[in-house]
PDB file of C-alpha atoms in Angstrom:
ATOM      1  CA  UNK C   1      13.191  60.733 -18.311  1.00 47.00           C
ATOM      2  CA  UNK C   2      15.317  57.173 -18.793  1.00 42.00           C
ATOM      3  CA  UNK C   3      16.660  58.058 -15.306  1.00 52.00           C
ATOM      4  CA  UNK C   4      13.295  57.734 -14.286  1.00 48.00           C
ATOM      5  CA  UNK C   5      12.225  54.671 -16.118  1.00 45.00           C
ATOM      6  CA  UNK C   6      15.140  53.046 -14.530  1.00 48.00           C
ATOM      7  CA  UNK C   7      14.129  54.016 -11.417  1.00 51.00           C
ATOM      8  CA  UNK C   8      10.760  51.796 -11.402  1.00 41.00           C
ATOM      9  CA  UNK C   9      12.783  49.918 -12.897  1.00 45.00           C
ATOM     10  CA  UNK C  10      15.679  49.013 -10.302  1.00 48.00           C
ATOM     11  CA  UNK C  11      12.358  49.815  -7.761  1.00 44.00           C
ATOM     12  CA  UNK C  12      10.248  47.012  -8.807  1.00 41.00           C
ATOM     13  CA  UNK C  13      12.966  44.487  -9.556  1.00 44.00           C
ATOM     14  CA  UNK C  14      14.301  45.199  -5.905  1.00 47.00           C
ATOM     15  CA  UNK C  15      10.578  44.328  -5.208  1.00 42.00           C
ATOM     16  CA  UNK C  16       9.559  41.685  -6.601  1.00 45.00           C
ATOM     17  CA  UNK C  17      13.043  39.923  -5.122  1.00 42.00           C
ATOM     18  CA  UNK C  18      12.105  41.081  -1.125  1.00 46.00           C
ATOM     19  CA  UNK C  19       8.363  39.153  -1.867  1.00 43.00           C
ATOM     20  CA  UNK C  20       9.945  36.711  -3.638  1.00 45.00           C
ATOM     21  CA  UNK C  21      12.314  35.788  -0.555  1.00 44.00           C
ATOM     22  CA  UNK C  22       9.282  36.822   1.713  1.00 46.00           C
ATOM     23  CA  UNK C  23       7.524  33.422  -0.068  1.00 48.00           C
ATOM     24  CA  UNK C  24      10.617  31.309   1.302  1.00 60.00           C
ATOM     25  CA  UNK C  25      11.108  32.385   4.733  1.00 81.00           C
ATOM     26  CA  UNK C  26       9.954  29.614   7.172  1.00 90.00           C
ATOM     27  CA  UNK C  27       6.092  30.638   8.490  1.00 92.00           C
ATOM     28  CA  UNK C  28       4.965  29.779  12.570  1.00 95.00           C
ATOM     29  CA  UNK C  29       0.826  29.698  12.546  1.00 96.00           C
ATOM     30  CA  UNK C  30      -2.673  27.252  13.514  1.00 96.00           C
ATOM     31  CA  UNK C  31      -4.809  26.164  11.374  1.00 96.00           C
ATOM     32  CA  UNK C  32      -9.295  25.085  11.994  1.00 97.00           C
ATOM     33  CA  UNK C  33     -10.160  22.277  10.428  1.00 97.00           C
ATOM     34  CA  UNK C  34     -13.890  20.635   9.644  1.00 98.00           C
ATOM     35  CA  UNK C  35     -13.946  17.085   8.440  1.00 98.00           C
ATOM     36  CA  UNK C  36     -17.247  15.450   6.967  1.00 98.00           C
ATOM     37  CA  UNK C  37     -17.394  11.708   5.994  1.00 98.00           C
ATOM     38  CA  UNK C  38     -17.611   8.805   6.486  1.00 98.00           C
ATOM     39  CA  UNK C  39     -16.355   5.162   8.488  1.00 98.00           C
ATOM     40  CA  UNK C  40     -16.351   2.296   9.521  1.00 97.00           C
ATOM     41  CA  UNK C  41     -16.193   0.343  13.096  1.00 96.00           C
ATOM     42  CA  UNK C  42     -15.395  -2.971  13.825  1.00 95.00           C
ATOM     43  CA  UNK C  43     -16.568  -4.231  17.447  1.00 92.00           C
ATOM     44  CA  UNK C  44     -16.125  -7.158  18.871  1.00 89.00           C
ATOM     45  CA  UNK C  45     -19.369  -9.161  19.231  1.00 83.00           C
ATOM     46  CA  UNK C  46     -21.087  -6.604  16.159  1.00 85.00           C
ATOM     47  CA  UNK C  47     -20.902  -6.647  12.409  1.00 88.00           C
ATOM     48  CA  UNK C  48     -19.583  -3.947  10.586  1.00 92.00           C
ATOM     49  CA  UNK C  49     -20.997  -0.717  11.105  1.00 94.00           C
ATOM     50  CA  UNK C  50     -21.075   1.986   9.009  1.00 96.00           C
ATOM     51  CA  UNK C  51     -21.617   5.579   9.493  1.00 97.00           C
ATOM     52  CA  UNK C  52     -20.999   9.274   9.367  1.00 98.00           C
ATOM     53  CA  UNK C  53     -18.378  10.993  10.661  1.00 97.00           C
ATOM     54  CA  UNK C  54     -18.177  14.903  11.755  1.00 97.00           C
ATOM     55  CA  UNK C  55     -15.102  16.581  13.221  1.00 98.00           C
ATOM     56  CA  UNK C  56     -12.616  19.063  13.337  1.00 97.00           C
ATOM     57  CA  UNK C  57      -8.858  19.729  14.642  1.00 97.00           C
ATOM     58  CA  UNK C  58      -6.465  22.451  15.234  1.00 98.00           C
ATOM     59  CA  UNK C  59      -2.934  22.385  15.102  1.00 97.00           C
ATOM     60  CA  UNK C  60      -0.192  24.268  15.372  1.00 97.00           C
ATOM     61  CA  UNK C  61       2.088  23.904  12.310  1.00 97.00           C
ATOM     62  CA  UNK C  62       5.998  25.420  11.503  1.00 97.00           C
ATOM     63  CA  UNK C  63       6.020  25.444   7.993  1.00 94.00           C
ATOM     64  CA  UNK C  64       9.988  25.332   6.731  1.00 94.00           C
ATOM     65  CA  UNK C  65      11.284  27.586   3.190  1.00 88.00           C
ATOM     66  CA  UNK C  66      11.042  24.373   1.438  1.00 89.00           C
ATOM     67  CA  UNK C  67       7.254  24.055   1.560  1.00 89.00           C
ATOM     68  CA  UNK C  68       8.236  20.813   3.874  1.00 95.00           C
ATOM     69  CA  UNK C  69       5.313  21.420   7.661  1.00 96.00           C
ATOM     70  CA  UNK C  70       4.907  19.559  10.964  1.00 97.00           C
ATOM     71  CA  UNK C  71       2.089  20.609  12.687  1.00 97.00           C
ATOM     72  CA  UNK C  72       0.587  18.920  15.766  1.00 97.00           C
ATOM     73  CA  UNK C  73      -2.533  19.513  18.219  1.00 97.00           C
ATOM     74  CA  UNK C  74      -6.238  18.420  19.033  1.00 98.00           C
ATOM     75  CA  UNK C  75      -9.666  17.605  17.263  1.00 97.00           C
ATOM     76  CA  UNK C  76     -12.266  15.713  18.052  1.00 98.00           C
ATOM     77  CA  UNK C  77     -14.175  12.852  16.193  1.00 98.00           C
ATOM     78  CA  UNK C  78     -18.140  11.793  15.758  1.00 98.00           C
ATOM     79  CA  UNK C  79     -18.830   8.902  14.193  1.00 98.00           C
ATOM     80  CA  UNK C  80     -22.896   8.575  14.189  1.00 97.00           C
ATOM     81  CA  UNK C  81     -24.673   5.002  12.607  1.00 95.00           C
ATOM     82  CA  UNK C  82     -27.947   3.144  13.142  1.00 92.00           C
ATOM     83  CA  UNK C  83     -28.193  -0.565  13.818  1.00 86.00           C
ATOM     84  CA  UNK C  84     -30.456  -3.275  13.911  1.00 83.00           C
ATOM     85  CA  UNK C  85     -29.465  -6.047  17.074  1.00 75.00           C
ATOM     86  CA  UNK C  86     -31.353  -9.240  17.964  1.00 71.00           C
ATOM     87  CA  UNK C  87     -33.846  -8.049  16.195  1.00 73.00           C
ATOM     88  CA  UNK C  88     -33.851  -4.278  17.936  1.00 81.00           C
ATOM     89  CA  UNK C  89     -33.186  -0.830  16.118  1.00 88.00           C
ATOM     90  CA  UNK C  90     -30.742   1.050  18.257  1.00 89.00           C
ATOM     91  CA  UNK C  91     -29.081   4.362  17.279  1.00 94.00           C
ATOM     92  CA  UNK C  92     -24.617   4.820  17.687  1.00 94.00           C
ATOM     93  CA  UNK C  93     -23.332   8.139  18.795  1.00 96.00           C
ATOM     94  CA  UNK C  94     -19.082   7.580  19.180  1.00 97.00           C
ATOM     95  CA  UNK C  95     -17.062  10.796  20.375  1.00 97.00           C
ATOM     96  CA  UNK C  96     -13.351  10.392  19.858  1.00 98.00           C
ATOM     97  CA  UNK C  97     -10.258  12.896  21.103  1.00 98.00           C
ATOM     98  CA  UNK C  98      -7.163  12.485  18.784  1.00 97.00           C
ATOM     99  CA  UNK C  99      -4.436  14.062  18.975  1.00 98.00           C
ATOM    100  CA  UNK C 100      -2.252  14.249  15.570  1.00 97.00           C
ATOM    101  CA  UNK C 101       0.989  14.942  14.736  1.00 98.00           C
ATOM    102  CA  UNK C 102       1.259  15.616  10.433  1.00 97.00           C
ATOM    103  CA  UNK C 103       4.176  16.101   8.556  1.00 97.00           C
ATOM    104  CA  UNK C 104       3.243  17.729   4.973  1.00 96.00           C
ATOM    105  CA  UNK C 105       4.650  19.252   1.783  1.00 96.00           C
ATOM    106  CA  UNK C 106       3.606  21.732  -0.091  1.00 93.00           C
ATOM    107  CA  UNK C 107       4.578  23.460  -3.328  1.00 92.00           C
ATOM    108  CA  UNK C 108       2.644  26.523  -5.384  1.00 88.00           C
ATOM    109  CA  UNK C 109       0.749  25.987  -8.833  1.00 88.00           C
ATOM    110  CA  UNK C 110       1.368  28.664 -10.908  1.00 81.00           C
ATOM    111  CA  UNK C 111       3.547  30.772  -9.353  1.00 73.00           C
ATOM    112  CA  UNK C 112       4.461  34.061 -11.769  1.00 76.00           C
ATOM    113  CA  UNK C 113       0.760  34.136 -12.648  1.00 71.00           C
ATOM    114  CA  UNK C 114      -1.170  34.037  -8.915  1.00 73.00           C
ATOM    115  CA  UNK C 115       1.243  35.644  -6.803  1.00 75.00           C
ATOM    116  CA  UNK C 116       2.197  32.277  -4.457  1.00 77.00           C
ATOM    117  CA  UNK C 117      -1.679  32.482  -3.412  1.00 87.00           C
ATOM    118  CA  UNK C 118      -2.349  29.150  -4.932  1.00 93.00           C
ATOM    119  CA  UNK C 119      -0.659  26.138  -3.974  1.00 93.00           C
ATOM    120  CA  UNK C 120      -0.963  21.994  -3.430  1.00 95.00           C
ATOM    121  CA  UNK C 121      -0.186  20.047  -0.540  1.00 96.00           C
ATOM    122  CA  UNK C 122      -0.042  16.355   0.868  1.00 97.00           C
ATOM    123  CA  UNK C 123       1.070  14.462   3.779  1.00 96.00           C
ATOM    124  CA  UNK C 124       1.103  11.825   6.440  1.00 97.00           C
ATOM    125  CA  UNK C 125       0.542  11.859   9.722  1.00 97.00           C
ATOM    126  CA  UNK C 126      -0.127   9.836  12.962  1.00 98.00           C
ATOM    127  CA  UNK C 127      -2.181   9.779  15.811  1.00 98.00           C
ATOM    128  CA  UNK C 128      -3.752   8.804  18.953  1.00 97.00           C
ATOM    129  CA  UNK C 129      -7.393   8.225  19.748  1.00 95.00           C
ATOM    130  CA  UNK C 130      -9.566   7.883  23.026  1.00 97.00           C
ATOM    131  CA  UNK C 131     -13.296   6.858  22.594  1.00 96.00           C
ATOM    132  CA  UNK C 132     -14.560   9.313  25.644  1.00 96.00           C
ATOM    133  CA  UNK C 133     -17.860   9.247  25.573  1.00 95.00           C
ATOM    134  CA  UNK C 134     -20.456   6.493  23.675  1.00 94.00           C
ATOM    135  CA  UNK C 135     -24.954   6.402  23.063  1.00 95.00           C
ATOM    136  CA  UNK C 136     -26.628   3.839  22.868  1.00 92.00           C
ATOM    137  CA  UNK C 137     -29.910   4.040  22.172  1.00 92.00           C
ATOM    138  CA  UNK C 138     -32.730   1.902  21.474  1.00 89.00           C
ATOM    139  CA  UNK C 139     -36.438   2.876  21.409  1.00 86.00           C
ATOM    140  CA  UNK C 140     -36.896   1.392  24.795  1.00 84.00           C
ATOM    141  CA  UNK C 141     -33.406   3.540  27.111  1.00 88.00           C
ATOM    142  CA  UNK C 142     -29.862   4.829  26.476  1.00 88.00           C
ATOM    143  CA  UNK C 143     -27.277   2.680  27.435  1.00 90.00           C
ATOM    144  CA  UNK C 144     -24.032   5.274  28.181  1.00 92.00           C
ATOM    145  CA  UNK C 145     -20.019   4.752  27.923  1.00 91.00           C
ATOM    146  CA  UNK C 146     -16.787   6.437  28.775  1.00 93.00           C
ATOM    147  CA  UNK C 147     -13.755   6.374  28.773  1.00 93.00           C
ATOM    148  CA  UNK C 148     -13.211   3.379  27.168  1.00 92.00           C
ATOM    149  CA  UNK C 149      -9.587   3.443  26.186  1.00 93.00           C
ATOM    150  CA  UNK C 150      -6.747   4.255  23.127  1.00 96.00           C
ATOM    151  CA  UNK C 151      -5.356   3.557  20.507  1.00 97.00           C
ATOM    152  CA  UNK C 152      -3.215   4.553  17.429  1.00 97.00           C
ATOM    153  CA  UNK C 153      -3.773   5.377  13.237  1.00 97.00           C
ATOM    154  CA  UNK C 154      -2.308   6.511  10.776  1.00 97.00           C
ATOM    155  CA  UNK C 155      -3.395   8.837   7.653  1.00 97.00           C
ATOM    156  CA  UNK C 156      -3.049  10.250   4.463  1.00 97.00           C
ATOM    157  CA  UNK C 157      -4.303  13.822   2.505  1.00 97.00           C
ATOM    158  CA  UNK C 158      -4.057  16.062   0.016  1.00 97.00           C
ATOM    159  CA  UNK C 159      -5.145  19.154  -1.306  1.00 97.00           C
ATOM    160  CA  UNK C 160      -5.242  22.886  -2.771  1.00 96.00           C
ATOM    161  CA  UNK C 161      -4.242  25.931  -0.031  1.00 95.00           C
ATOM    162  CA  UNK C 162      -4.973  29.243  -1.438  1.00 94.00           C
ATOM    163  CA  UNK C 163      -4.218  32.923  -0.496  1.00 92.00           C
ATOM    164  CA  UNK C 164      -6.646  35.188   1.387  1.00 93.00           C
ATOM    165  CA  UNK C 165      -4.707  37.981   2.745  1.00 92.00           C
ATOM    166  CA  UNK C 166      -1.501  37.934   3.918  1.00 88.00           C
ATOM    167  CA  UNK C 167      -1.776  36.087   6.875  1.00 93.00           C
ATOM    168  CA  UNK C 168      -4.617  33.018   5.846  1.00 96.00           C
ATOM    169  CA  UNK C 169      -5.434  30.797   4.049  1.00 95.00           C
ATOM    170  CA  UNK C 170      -8.798  28.378   3.451  1.00 97.00           C
ATOM    171  CA  UNK C 171      -7.567  25.339   1.886  1.00 96.00           C
ATOM    172  CA  UNK C 172      -9.803  22.068   0.817  1.00 98.00           C
ATOM    173  CA  UNK C 173      -8.878  18.554   0.465  1.00 97.00           C
ATOM    174  CA  UNK C 174      -9.562  14.719   1.190  1.00 98.00           C
ATOM    175  CA  UNK C 175      -8.345  12.627   4.124  1.00 98.00           C
ATOM    176  CA  UNK C 176      -8.053   8.916   4.611  1.00 97.00           C
ATOM    177  CA  UNK C 177      -7.486   7.125   8.184  1.00 97.00           C
ATOM    178  CA  UNK C 178      -7.204   3.821   9.540  1.00 97.00           C
ATOM    179  CA  UNK C 179      -7.058   2.716  13.550  1.00 97.00           C
ATOM    180  CA  UNK C 180      -4.378   0.381  12.502  1.00 95.00           C
ATOM    181  CA  UNK C 181      -3.816  -1.247  17.251  1.00 96.00           C
ATOM    182  CA  UNK C 182      -7.264  -2.157  17.987  1.00 95.00           C
ATOM    183  CA  UNK C 183      -9.112  -0.149  21.184  1.00 95.00           C
ATOM    184  CA  UNK C 184      -9.824  -2.639  23.955  1.00 92.00           C
ATOM    185  CA  UNK C 185     -11.877  -1.843  27.188  1.00 90.00           C
ATOM    186  CA  UNK C 186     -14.063  -4.497  29.332  1.00 87.00           C
ATOM    187  CA  UNK C 187     -13.426  -7.122  26.936  1.00 88.00           C
ATOM    188  CA  UNK C 188     -14.325  -5.505  24.061  1.00 90.00           C
ATOM    189  CA  UNK C 189     -11.996  -4.153  20.588  1.00 94.00           C
ATOM    190  CA  UNK C 190     -12.936  -1.542  18.542  1.00 94.00           C
ATOM    191  CA  UNK C 191     -11.455   0.507  15.543  1.00 95.00           C
ATOM    192  CA  UNK C 192     -12.082   2.599  13.054  1.00 96.00           C
ATOM    193  CA  UNK C 193     -11.197   2.048  10.170  1.00 95.00           C
ATOM    194  CA  UNK C 194     -11.820   3.385   6.242  1.00 95.00           C
ATOM    195  CA  UNK C 195     -12.416   6.833   7.445  1.00 97.00           C
ATOM    196  CA  UNK C 196     -12.647   9.744   4.164  1.00 98.00           C
ATOM    197  CA  UNK C 197     -13.583  13.105   4.638  1.00 98.00           C
ATOM    198  CA  UNK C 198     -13.653  16.058   2.734  1.00 98.00           C
ATOM    199  CA  UNK C 199     -11.461  18.547   4.627  1.00 98.00           C
ATOM    200  CA  UNK C 200     -12.733  22.554   4.940  1.00 98.00           C
ATOM    201  CA  UNK C 201      -9.985  24.572   6.613  1.00 97.00           C
ATOM    202  CA  UNK C 202      -8.622  28.704   7.614  1.00 97.00           C
ATOM    203  CA  UNK C 203      -4.894  28.738   8.371  1.00 96.00           C
ATOM    204  CA  UNK C 204      -3.759  31.750  10.061  1.00 96.00           C
ATOM    205  CA  UNK C 205       0.079  33.133  10.087  1.00 93.00           C
ATOM    206  CA  UNK C 206       1.857  34.932  13.154  1.00 91.00           C
TER     207      UNK C 206
END
């Protein structure tokens, strides 16, 4: 009986040590993130325009055992707003292509109680940004522009991540970003500021 108990304890200790070692291994994978929020467009010849944001990223990541994560990939961002110019109402829709690079740090919360499934994260990121297409619609006509230049921006993010299975996580967080350079094309300068979004992400580890 004592031998059986000793053997069982030894097995449990071994499994526990192994599990702890597994949680400290490096990880490689990708995440898909959807974003909803608001931003402000500053453009030469126009008053600042507030609008809504719909965006999404697909990022590949490499996470060290320390919790430091480097990620990069591609994203799309749509900015939609309504305004008035010269007494005429118009609807504006812009579609941006983005190339983000993020550096995050995460740590487990209640690691023992929740079996290392809940973690908090925060970090900083930079991005390159191009306006692929722009559509300005009035009652009488629709004006379209394409390829309106490049600029760059900076962002910060915080959030929580919860393990669903061994290789998948679900996350929810908050992100704030702003372009720090202006996009210039055909005499027009523009940039998006105060980009604040709620992010929902699914993470898949290889």
